[in-house]
Each structure stands twice: as structure tokens, then as C-alpha cells.
PDB file of C-alpha atoms in Angstrom:
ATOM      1  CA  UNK A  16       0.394 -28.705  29.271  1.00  0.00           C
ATOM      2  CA  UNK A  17       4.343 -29.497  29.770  1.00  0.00           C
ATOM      3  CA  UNK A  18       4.242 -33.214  30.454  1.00  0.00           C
ATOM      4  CA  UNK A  19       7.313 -34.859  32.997  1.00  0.00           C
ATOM      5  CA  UNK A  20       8.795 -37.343  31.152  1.00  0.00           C
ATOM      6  CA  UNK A  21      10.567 -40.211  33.995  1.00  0.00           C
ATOM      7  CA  UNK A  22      13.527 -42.848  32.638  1.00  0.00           C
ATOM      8  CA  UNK A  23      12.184 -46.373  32.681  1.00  0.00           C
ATOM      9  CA  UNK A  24      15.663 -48.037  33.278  1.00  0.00           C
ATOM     10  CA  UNK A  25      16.687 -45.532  36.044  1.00  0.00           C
ATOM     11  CA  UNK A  26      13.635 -45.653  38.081  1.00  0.00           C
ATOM     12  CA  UNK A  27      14.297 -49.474  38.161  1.00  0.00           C
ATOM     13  CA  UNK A  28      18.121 -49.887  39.043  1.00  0.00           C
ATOM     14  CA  UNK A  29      16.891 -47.184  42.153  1.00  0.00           C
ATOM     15  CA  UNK A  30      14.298 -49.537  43.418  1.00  0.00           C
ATOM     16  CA  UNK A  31      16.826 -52.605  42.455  1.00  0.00           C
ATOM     17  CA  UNK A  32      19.707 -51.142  45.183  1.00  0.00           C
ATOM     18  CA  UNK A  33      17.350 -49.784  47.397  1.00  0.00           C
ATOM     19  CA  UNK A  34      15.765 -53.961  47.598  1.00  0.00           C
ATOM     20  CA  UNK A  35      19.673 -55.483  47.446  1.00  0.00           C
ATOM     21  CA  UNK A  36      21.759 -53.240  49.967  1.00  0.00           C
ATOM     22  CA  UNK A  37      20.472 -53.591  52.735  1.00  0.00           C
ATOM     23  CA  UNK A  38      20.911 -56.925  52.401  1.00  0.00           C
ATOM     24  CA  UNK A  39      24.093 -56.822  50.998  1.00  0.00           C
ATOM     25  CA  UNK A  40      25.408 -54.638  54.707  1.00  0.00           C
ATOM     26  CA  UNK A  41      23.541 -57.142  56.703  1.00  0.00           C
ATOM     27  CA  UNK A  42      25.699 -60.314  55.288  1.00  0.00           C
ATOM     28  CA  UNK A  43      29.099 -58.122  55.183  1.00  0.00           C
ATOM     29  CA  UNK A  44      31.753 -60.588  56.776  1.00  0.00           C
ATOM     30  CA  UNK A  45      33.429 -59.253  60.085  1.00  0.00           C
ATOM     31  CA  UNK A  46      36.608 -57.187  60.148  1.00  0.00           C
ATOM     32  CA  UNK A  47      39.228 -58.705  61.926  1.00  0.00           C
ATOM     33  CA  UNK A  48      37.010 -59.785  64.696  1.00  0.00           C
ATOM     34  CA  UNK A  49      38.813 -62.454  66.410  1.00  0.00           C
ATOM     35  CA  UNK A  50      42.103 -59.603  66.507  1.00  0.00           C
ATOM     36  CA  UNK A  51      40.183 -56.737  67.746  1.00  0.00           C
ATOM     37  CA  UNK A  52      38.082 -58.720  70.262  1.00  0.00           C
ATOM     38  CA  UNK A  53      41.504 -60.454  71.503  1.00  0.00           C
ATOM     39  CA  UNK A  54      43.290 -57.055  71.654  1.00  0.00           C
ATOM     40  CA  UNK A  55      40.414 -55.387  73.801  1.00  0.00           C
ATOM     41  CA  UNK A  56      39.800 -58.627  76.108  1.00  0.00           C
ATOM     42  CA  UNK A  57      43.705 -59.457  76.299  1.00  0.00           C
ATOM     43  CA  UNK A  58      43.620 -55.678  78.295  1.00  0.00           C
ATOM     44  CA  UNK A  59      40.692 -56.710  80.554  1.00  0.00           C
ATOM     45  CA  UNK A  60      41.362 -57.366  83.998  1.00  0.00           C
ATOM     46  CA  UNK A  61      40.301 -60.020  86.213  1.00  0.00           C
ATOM     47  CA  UNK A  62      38.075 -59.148  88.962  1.00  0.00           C
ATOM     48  CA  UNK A  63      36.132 -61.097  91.502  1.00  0.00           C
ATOM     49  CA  UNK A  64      35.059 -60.007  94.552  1.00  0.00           C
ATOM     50  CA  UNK A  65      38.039 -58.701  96.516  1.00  0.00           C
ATOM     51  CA  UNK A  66      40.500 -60.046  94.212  1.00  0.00           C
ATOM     52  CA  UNK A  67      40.918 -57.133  91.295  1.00  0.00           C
ATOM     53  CA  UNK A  68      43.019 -56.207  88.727  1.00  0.00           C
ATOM     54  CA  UNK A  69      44.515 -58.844  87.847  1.00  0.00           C
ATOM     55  CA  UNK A  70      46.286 -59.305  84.058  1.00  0.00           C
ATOM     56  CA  UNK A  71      49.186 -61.572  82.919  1.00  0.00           C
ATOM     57  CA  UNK A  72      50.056 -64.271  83.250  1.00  0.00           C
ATOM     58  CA  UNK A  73      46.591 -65.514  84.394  1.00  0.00           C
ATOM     59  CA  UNK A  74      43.653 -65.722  82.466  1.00  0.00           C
ATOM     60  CA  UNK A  75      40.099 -66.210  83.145  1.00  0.00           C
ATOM     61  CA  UNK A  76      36.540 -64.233  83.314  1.00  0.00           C
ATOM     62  CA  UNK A  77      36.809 -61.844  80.630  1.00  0.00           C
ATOM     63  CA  UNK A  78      40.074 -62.655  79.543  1.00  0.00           C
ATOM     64  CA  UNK A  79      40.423 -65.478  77.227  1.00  0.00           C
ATOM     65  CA  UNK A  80      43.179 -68.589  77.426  1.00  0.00           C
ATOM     66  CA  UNK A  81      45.458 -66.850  75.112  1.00  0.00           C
ATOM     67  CA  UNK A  82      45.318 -63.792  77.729  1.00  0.00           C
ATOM     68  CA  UNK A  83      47.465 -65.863  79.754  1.00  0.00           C
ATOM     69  CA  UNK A  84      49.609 -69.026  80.318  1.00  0.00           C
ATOM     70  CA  UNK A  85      47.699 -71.989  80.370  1.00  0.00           C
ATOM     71  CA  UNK A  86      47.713 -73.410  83.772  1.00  0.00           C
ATOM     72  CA  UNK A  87      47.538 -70.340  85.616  1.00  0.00           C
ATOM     73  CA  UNK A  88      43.085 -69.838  84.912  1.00  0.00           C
ATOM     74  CA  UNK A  89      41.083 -68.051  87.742  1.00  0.00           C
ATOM     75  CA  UNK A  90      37.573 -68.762  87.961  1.00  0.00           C
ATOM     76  CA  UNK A  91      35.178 -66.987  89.814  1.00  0.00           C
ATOM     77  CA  UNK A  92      31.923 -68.420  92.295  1.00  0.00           C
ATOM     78  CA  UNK A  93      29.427 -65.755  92.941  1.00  0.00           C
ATOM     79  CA  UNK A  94      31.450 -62.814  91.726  1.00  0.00           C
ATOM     80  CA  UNK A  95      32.976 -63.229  95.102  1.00  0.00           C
ATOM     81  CA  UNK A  96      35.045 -66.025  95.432  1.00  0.00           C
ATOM     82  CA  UNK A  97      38.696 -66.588  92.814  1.00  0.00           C
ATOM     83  CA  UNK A  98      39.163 -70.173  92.594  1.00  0.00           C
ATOM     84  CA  UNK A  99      42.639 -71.905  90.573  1.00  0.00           C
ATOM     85  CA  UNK A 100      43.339 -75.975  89.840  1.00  0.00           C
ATOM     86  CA  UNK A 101      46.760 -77.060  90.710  1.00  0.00           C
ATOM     87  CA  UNK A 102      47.595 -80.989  90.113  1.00  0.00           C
ATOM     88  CA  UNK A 103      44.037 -81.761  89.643  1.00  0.00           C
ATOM     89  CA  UNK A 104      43.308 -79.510  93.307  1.00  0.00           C
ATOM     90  CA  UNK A 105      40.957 -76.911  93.494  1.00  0.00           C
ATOM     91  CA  UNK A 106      42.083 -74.160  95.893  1.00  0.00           C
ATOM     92  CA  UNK A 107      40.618 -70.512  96.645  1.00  0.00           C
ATOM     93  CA  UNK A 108      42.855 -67.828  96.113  1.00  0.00           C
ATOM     94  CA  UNK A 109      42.882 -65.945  99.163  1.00  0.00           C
ATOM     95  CA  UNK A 110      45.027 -63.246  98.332  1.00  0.00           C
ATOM     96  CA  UNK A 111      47.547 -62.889  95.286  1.00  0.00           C
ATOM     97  CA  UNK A 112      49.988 -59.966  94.415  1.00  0.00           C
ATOM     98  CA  UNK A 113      51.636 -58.954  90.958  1.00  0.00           C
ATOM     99  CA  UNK A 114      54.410 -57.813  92.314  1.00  0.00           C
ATOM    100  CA  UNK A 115      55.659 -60.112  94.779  1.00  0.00           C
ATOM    101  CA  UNK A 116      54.354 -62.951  92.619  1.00  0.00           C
ATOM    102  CA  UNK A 117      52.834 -64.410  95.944  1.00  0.00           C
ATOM    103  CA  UNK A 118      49.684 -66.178  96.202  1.00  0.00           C
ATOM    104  CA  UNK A 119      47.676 -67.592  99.259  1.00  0.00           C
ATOM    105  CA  UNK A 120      45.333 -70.467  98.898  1.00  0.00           C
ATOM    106  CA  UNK A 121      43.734 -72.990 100.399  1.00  0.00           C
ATOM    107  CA  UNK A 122      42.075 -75.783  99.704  1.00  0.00           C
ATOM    108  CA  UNK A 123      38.749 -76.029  98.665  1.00  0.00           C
ATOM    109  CA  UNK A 124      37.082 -79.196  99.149  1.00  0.00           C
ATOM    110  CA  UNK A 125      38.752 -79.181 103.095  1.00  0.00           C
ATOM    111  CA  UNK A 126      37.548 -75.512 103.846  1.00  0.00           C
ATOM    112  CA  UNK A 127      34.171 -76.969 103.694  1.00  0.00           C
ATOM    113  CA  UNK A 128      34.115 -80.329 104.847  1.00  0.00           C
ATOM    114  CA  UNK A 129      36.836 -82.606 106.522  1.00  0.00           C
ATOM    115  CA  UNK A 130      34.565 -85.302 104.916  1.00  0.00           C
ATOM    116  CA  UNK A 131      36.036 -86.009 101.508  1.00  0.00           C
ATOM    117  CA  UNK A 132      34.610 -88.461  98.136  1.00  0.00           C
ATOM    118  CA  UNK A 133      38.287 -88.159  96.809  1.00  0.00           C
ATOM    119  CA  UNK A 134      41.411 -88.231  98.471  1.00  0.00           C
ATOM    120  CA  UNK A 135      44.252 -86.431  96.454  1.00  0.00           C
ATOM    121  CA  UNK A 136      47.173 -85.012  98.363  1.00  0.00           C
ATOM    122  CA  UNK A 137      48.171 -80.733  97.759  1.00  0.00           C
ATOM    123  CA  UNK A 138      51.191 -81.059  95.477  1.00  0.00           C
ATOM    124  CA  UNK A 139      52.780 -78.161  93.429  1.00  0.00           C
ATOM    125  CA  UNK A 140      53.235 -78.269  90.634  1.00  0.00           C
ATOM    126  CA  UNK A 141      57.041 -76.879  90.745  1.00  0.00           C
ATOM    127  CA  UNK A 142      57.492 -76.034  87.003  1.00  0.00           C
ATOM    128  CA  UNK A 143      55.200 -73.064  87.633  1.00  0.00           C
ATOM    129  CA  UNK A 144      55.004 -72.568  91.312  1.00  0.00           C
ATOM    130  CA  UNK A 145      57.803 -72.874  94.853  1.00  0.00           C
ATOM    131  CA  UNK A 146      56.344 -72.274  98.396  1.00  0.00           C
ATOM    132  CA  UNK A 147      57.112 -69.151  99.730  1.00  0.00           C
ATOM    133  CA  UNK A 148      56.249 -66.693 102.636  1.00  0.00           C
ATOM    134  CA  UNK A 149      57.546 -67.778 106.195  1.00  0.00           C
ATOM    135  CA  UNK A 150      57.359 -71.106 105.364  1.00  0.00           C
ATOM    136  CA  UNK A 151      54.543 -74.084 105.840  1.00  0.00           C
ATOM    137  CA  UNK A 152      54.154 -77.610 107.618  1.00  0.00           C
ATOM    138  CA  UNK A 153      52.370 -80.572 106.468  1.00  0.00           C
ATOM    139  CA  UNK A 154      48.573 -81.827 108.246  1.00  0.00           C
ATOM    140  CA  UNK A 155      47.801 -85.388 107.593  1.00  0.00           C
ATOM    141  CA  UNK A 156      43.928 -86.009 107.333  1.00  0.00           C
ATOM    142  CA  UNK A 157      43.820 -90.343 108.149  1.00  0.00           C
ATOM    143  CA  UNK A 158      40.323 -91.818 107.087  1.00  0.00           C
ATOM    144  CA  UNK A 159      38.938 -95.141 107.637  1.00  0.00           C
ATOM    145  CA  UNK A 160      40.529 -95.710 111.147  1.00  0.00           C
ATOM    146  CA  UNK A 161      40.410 -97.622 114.353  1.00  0.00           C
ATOM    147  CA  UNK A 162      38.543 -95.935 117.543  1.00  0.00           C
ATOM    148  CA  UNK A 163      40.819 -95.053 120.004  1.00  0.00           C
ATOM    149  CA  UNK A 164      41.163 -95.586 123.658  1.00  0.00           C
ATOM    150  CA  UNK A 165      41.610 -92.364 125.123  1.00  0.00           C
ATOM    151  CA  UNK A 166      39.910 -89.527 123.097  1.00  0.00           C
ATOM    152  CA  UNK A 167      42.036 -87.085 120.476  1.00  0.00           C
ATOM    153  CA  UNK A 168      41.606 -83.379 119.287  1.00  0.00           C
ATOM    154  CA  UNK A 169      40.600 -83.000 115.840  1.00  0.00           C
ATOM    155  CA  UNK A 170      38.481 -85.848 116.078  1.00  0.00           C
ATOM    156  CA  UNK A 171      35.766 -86.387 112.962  1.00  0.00           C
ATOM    157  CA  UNK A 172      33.608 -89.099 111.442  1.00  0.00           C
ATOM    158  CA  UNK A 173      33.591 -89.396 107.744  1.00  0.00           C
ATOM    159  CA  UNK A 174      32.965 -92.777 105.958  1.00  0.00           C
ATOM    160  CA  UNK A 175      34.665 -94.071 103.359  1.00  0.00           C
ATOM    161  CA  UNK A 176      33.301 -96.319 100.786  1.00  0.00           C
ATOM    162  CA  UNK A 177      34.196 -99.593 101.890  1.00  0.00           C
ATOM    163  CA  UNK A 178      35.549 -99.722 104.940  1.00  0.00           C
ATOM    164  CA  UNK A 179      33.507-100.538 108.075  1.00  0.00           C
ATOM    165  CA  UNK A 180      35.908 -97.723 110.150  1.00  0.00           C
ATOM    166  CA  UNK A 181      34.353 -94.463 110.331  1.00  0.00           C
ATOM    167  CA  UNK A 182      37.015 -92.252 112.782  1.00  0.00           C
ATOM    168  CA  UNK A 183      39.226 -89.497 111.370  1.00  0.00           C
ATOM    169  CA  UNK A 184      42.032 -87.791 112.843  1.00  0.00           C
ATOM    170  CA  UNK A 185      44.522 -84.921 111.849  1.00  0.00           C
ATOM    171  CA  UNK A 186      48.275 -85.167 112.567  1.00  0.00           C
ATOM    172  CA  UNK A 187      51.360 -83.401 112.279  1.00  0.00           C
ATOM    173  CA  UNK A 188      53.588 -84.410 109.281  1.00  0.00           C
ATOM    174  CA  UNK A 189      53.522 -86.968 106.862  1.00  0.00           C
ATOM    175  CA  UNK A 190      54.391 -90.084 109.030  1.00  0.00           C
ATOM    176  CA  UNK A 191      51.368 -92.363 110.504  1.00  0.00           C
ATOM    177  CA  UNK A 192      51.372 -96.033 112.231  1.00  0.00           C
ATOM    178  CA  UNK A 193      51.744 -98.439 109.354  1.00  0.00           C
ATOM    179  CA  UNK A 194      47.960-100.472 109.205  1.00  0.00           C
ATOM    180  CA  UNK A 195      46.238 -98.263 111.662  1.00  0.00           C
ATOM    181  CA  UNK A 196      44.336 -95.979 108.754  1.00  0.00           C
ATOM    182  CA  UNK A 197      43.070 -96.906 105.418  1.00  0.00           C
ATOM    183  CA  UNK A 198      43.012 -93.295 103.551  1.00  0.00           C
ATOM    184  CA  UNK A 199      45.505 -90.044 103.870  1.00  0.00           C
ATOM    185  CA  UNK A 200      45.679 -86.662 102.905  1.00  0.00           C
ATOM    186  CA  UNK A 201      48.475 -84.597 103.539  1.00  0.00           C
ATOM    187  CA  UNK A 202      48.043 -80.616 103.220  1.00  0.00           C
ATOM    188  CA  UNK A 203      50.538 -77.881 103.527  1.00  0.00           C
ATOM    189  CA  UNK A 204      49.266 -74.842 106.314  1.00  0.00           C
ATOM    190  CA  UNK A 205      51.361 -71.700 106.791  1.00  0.00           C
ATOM    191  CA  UNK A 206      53.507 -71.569 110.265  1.00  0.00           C
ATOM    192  CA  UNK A 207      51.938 -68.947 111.189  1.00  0.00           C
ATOM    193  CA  UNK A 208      48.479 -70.316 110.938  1.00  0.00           C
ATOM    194  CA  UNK A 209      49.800 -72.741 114.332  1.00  0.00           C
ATOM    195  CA  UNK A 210      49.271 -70.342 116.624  1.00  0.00           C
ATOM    196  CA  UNK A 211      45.336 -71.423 116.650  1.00  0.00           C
ATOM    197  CA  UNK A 212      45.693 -75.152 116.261  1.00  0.00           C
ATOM    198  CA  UNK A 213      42.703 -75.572 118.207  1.00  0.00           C
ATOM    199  CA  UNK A 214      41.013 -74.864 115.234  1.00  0.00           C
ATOM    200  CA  UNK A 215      41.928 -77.129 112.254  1.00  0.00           C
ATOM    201  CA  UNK A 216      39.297 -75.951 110.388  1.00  0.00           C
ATOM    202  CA  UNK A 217      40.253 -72.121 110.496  1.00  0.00           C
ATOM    203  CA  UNK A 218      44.375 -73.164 109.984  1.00  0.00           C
ATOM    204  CA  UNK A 219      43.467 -74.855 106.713  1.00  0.00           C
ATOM    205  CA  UNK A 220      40.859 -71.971 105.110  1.00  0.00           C
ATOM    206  CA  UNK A 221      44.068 -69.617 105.773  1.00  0.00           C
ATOM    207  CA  UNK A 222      45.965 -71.302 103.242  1.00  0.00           C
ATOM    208  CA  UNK A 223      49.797 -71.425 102.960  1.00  0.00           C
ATOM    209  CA  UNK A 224      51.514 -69.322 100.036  1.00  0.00           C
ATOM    210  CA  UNK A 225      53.035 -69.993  97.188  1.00  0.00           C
ATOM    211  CA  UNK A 226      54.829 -67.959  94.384  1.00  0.00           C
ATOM    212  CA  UNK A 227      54.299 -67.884  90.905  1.00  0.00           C
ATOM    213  CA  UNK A 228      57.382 -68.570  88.407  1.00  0.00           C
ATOM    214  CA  UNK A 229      56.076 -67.421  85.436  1.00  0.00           C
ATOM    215  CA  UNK A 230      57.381 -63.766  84.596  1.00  0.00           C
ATOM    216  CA  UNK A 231      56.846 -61.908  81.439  1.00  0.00           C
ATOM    217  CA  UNK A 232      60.135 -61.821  80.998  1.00  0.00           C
ATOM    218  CA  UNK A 233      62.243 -58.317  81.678  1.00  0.00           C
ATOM    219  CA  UNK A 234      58.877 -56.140  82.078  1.00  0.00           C
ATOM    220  CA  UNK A 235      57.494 -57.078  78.393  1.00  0.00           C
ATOM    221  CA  UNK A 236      53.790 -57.264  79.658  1.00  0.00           C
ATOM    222  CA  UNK A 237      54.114 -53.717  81.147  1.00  0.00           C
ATOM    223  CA  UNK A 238      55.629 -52.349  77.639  1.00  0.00           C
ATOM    224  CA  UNK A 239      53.247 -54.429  76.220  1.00  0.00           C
ATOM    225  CA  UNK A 240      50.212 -52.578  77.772  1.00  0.00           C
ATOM    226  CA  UNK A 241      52.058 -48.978  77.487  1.00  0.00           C
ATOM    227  CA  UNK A 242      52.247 -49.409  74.008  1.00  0.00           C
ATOM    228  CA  UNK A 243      48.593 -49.607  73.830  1.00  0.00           C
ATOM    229  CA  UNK A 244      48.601 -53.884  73.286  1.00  0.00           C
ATOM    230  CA  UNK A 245      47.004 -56.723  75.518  1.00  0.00           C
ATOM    231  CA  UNK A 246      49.524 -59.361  76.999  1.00  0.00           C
ATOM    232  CA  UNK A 247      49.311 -63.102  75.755  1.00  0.00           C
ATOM    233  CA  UNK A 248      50.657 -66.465  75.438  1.00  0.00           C
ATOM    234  CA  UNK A 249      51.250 -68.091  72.249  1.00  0.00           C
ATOM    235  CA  UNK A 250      50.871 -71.677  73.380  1.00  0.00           C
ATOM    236  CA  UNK A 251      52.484 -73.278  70.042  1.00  0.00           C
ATOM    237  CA  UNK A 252      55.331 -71.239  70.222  1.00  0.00           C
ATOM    238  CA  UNK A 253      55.639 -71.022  73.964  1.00  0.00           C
ATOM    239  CA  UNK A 254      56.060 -67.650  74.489  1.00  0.00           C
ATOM    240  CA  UNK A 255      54.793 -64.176  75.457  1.00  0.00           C
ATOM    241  CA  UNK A 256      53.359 -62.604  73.207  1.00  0.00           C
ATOM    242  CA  UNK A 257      51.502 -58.406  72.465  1.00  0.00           C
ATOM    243  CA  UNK A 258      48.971 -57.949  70.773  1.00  0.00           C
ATOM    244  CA  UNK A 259      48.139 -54.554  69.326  1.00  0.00           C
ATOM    245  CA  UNK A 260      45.688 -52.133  68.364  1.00  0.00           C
ATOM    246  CA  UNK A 261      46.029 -52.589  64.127  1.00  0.00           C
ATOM    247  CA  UNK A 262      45.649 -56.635  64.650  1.00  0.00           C
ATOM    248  CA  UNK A 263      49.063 -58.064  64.394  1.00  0.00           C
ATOM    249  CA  UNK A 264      51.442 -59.399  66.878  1.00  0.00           C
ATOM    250  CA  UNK A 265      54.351 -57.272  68.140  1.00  0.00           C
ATOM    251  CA  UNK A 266      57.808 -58.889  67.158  1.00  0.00           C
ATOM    252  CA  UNK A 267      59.220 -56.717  70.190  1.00  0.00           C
ATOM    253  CA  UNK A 268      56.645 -57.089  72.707  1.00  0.00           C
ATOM    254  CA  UNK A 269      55.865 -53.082  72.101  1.00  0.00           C
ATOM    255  CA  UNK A 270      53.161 -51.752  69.312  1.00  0.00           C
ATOM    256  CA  UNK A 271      55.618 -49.622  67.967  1.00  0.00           C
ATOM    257  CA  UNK A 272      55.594 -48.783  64.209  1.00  0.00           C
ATOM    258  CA  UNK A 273      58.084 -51.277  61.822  1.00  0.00           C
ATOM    259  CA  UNK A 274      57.957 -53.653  64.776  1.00  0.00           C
ATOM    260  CA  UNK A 275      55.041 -55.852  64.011  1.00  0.00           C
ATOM    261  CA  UNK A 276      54.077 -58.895  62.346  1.00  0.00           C
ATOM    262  CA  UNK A 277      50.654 -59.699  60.163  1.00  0.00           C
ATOM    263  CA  UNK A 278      48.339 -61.608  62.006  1.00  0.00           C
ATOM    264  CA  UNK A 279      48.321 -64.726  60.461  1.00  0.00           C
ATOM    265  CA  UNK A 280      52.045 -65.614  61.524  1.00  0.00           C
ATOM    266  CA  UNK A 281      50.583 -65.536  65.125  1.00  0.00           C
ATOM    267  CA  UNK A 282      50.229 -69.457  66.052  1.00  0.00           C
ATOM    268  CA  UNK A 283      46.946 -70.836  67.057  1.00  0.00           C
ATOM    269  CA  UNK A 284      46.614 -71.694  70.340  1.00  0.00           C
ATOM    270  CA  UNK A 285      46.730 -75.619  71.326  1.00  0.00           C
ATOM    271  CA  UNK A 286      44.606 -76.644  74.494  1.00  0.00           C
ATOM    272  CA  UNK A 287      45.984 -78.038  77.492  1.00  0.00           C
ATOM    273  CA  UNK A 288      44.592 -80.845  80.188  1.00  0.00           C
ATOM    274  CA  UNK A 289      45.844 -81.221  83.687  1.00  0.00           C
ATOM    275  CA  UNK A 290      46.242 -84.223  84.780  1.00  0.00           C
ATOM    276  CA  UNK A 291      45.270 -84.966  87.995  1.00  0.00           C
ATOM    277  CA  UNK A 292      47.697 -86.968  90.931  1.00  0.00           C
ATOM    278  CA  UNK A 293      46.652 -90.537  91.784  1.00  0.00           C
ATOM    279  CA  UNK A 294      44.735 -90.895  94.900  1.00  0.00           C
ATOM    280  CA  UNK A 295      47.358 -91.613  97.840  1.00  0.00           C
ATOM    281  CA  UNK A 296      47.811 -94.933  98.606  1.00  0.00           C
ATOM    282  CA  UNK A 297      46.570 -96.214 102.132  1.00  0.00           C
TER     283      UNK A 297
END
């Protein structure tokens, strides 16, 4: 009988890989994850609700803060409502176009409630933003004030911690009787909005507009994206900037070939704060 004859040492390295490499594949570092995964989410959209499509320069949802410039985030409530802080304000974003660079908003904390725990006036901030459409007049919301004589429209009760006066009123403008009211807000409503002024509540949740400054300079975003890269900000540097398919960051704001830097010249990104207003003064 022909006997089979089976290598000691060869038998062993076979079960030696076949214990180690799967283990080996499992603890294999990722490739260029933070790149790729930027790439693919700096091409995402922003969608919420009615509001879709939206890409640089606003970030927010699926796209990450170096998607877009810093103070510009959407968030969105119930994947139906787009929400965006301005001077330590939260509005809703009513409607907002790309191309006109318009948005309409309104405030927030008002839209629900006259009654208010903080009292912080709608400013712009005008580094990023300038009112626009067919132009907007200032409400003044006056808390912690006298009863009147003769009755007012727009009347509401809302206390305010301490102060024994209860009555609110709205008013045109900015300009109230010095001493009468302890607490003001003023907010900016479109024109337009006037025409039902019976209805303070409904003039306020349609907002006023206001147009966005920040541009991507020339059409780079658009290149950007047609060259098969996601539009960003590079906060450090403070600038637009493309990222592309083979993880770099485009020198020209296209992923063309010979026009690309390596990744790690890309800046990291610094964080930002707003700072809120201080409450106006009675």
C-alpha cells in the first residue's frame, strides 16, 4: 500500500493564516475616510420639507460645517420645518432661492407666542445678509405696560418677570412714550404683509426677506460640482474651497487633472460661536 506522505511545516503556516487574517482585514485602518465621506456629503443637498435642494453656501442635515460657510446652518424640525440663527435669533425659513440669493423668514419664538422669556430685537447681521424684496417696516412688541383707558388692537397679556404690569401692545416703528413700557421688541414685517394688519399674528409668520451676500465667487461652486467635487469652506483660510473625487483639494476650484493639491495642505476647520445681541433696554 502507497502511503500519502503530508508536510508538517506547511500544514501549520495554512492553519496559522487561515487563524491571523481574518483578523488582520478586520483591524485594517480606513482609507481616506474623512476625504471620501466629505467629498460624497459636501454633494448632498439639503432637504426639509418643502425647502429642497439646497447646496452652498449653507450647510446643515447631511452636509457637514465644512459643506458651507459657517453662519449660514439650516436645521430642520420634523423633516418639515428649515430653521437658521441670525444674531442669536432663531427664524424659519419660509422660502429661500439660489439664484436670487433671497430668503424669507420669520421669527420663530413670535410665530408662536406674542408671550416671550427673552426679549432680543431682529437684527442682521449685515456682513452676510441686506434686506431685500419690496422693502419692510418695523413692529414694536412693548411688555410690562400700563392699562389703558380706551381699549387698543393688538392687545395681549404676557408677564414679565418682575414687573407687576401685565398689558402688551404692538406699534408701528421704533418710537414709544418714554416710561410708559418696561420691555421692547422691535421686528421687521414685509410691506406687503400690511394689507392684513388686523392680524399681527399672520403679518409676522410671513416674514420679511432678506438676501444672502455670500457668493461662491464667479460660479466656482457650479464648476466645482461639474467637475465631479463637493463645494466647501475652508474656515482657516477663509475661502471656498472643492473637494474632489481622488481626496485632495482643487487649487482651481475644478477636479481637473494637474490642478489639485494633497489633502493634508487642506486647513482644518476652526469652529465658530454666535454671539447673541443684548436684550433691549426698557
Amino acid at each position: 500500500m502507497k502511503l500519502l506522505y503530508f508536510s508538517t511545516t506547511k500544514s501549520f503556516t495554512l492553519i496559522l493564516l487561515g487563524i491571523i487574517l481574518p483578523f488582520s482585514i478586520l483591524n485594517l485602518p480606513p482609507i481616506s475616510c474623512f476625504q471620501n465621506e466629505t467629498q460624497t456629503r459636501c454633494r448632498d443637498l439639503f432637504n426639509c420639507g418643502e425647502l429642497t435642494g439646497i447646496g452652498y453656501p449653507f450647510w446643515g442635515g447631511d452636509r457637514r460645517e465644512e459643506c458651507g460657510y459657517p453662519r449660514l446652518q439650516l436645521d430642520c424640525e420634523n423633516a418639515t420645518t428649515t430653521k437658521i440663527k441670525m444674531n442669536g435669533v432663531e427664524y424659519r425659513v419660509l422660502e429661500l432661492n439660489p439664484e436670487t440669493q433671497i430668503i424669507r423668514i420669520s421669527r420663530n419664538d413670535l410665530s408662536r407666542s406674542f408671550c416671550q422669556h427673552e426679549f432680543k430685537n431682529s437684527s442682521l447681521d449685515f456682513g452676510l445678509f441686506d434686506f431685500a424684496g419690496g422693502g419692510y417696516v418695523n413692529l414694536t412688541f412693548l411688555y410690562g405696560c400700563p392699562a389703558l383707558v380706551l381699549p387698543v388692537p393688538n392687545q395681549f397679556d404676557c408677564p414679565v418677570k418682575g414687573i407687576a404690569e401685565r398689558n402688551g401692545y404692538v406699534e408701528f416703528g421704533t418710537m414709544q412714550l418714554p416710561g410708559m413700557c418696561h420691555v421692547s421688541v422691535v421686528v421687521p414685517v414685509s410691506y406687503a404683509s400690511l394689507a392684513n394688519f388686523s392680524d399681527v399674528k399672520e403679518v409676522v409668520e410671513q416674514g420679511f426677506e432678506v438676501r444672502f451676500k455670500v457668493v461662491e465667487g464667479g460660479g466656482a461652486c457650479g464648476e466645482c460640482r461639474s467637475s465631479g467635487g463637493g463645494c466647501g469652506y475652508d474656515v482657516a483660510r477663509k475661502q471656498f474651497v472643492c473637494f474632489c473625487p481622488d481626496e485632495s483639494v482643487a487649487k482651481s476650484e475644478t477636479c481637473v487633472a494637474g490642478a489639485v493639491a494633497v489633502a493634508e495642505n487642506y486647513s482644518p476647520l476652526a469652529s465658530t460661536t454666535v454671539v447673541a445681541p443684548a436684550a433691549s433696554e426698557s
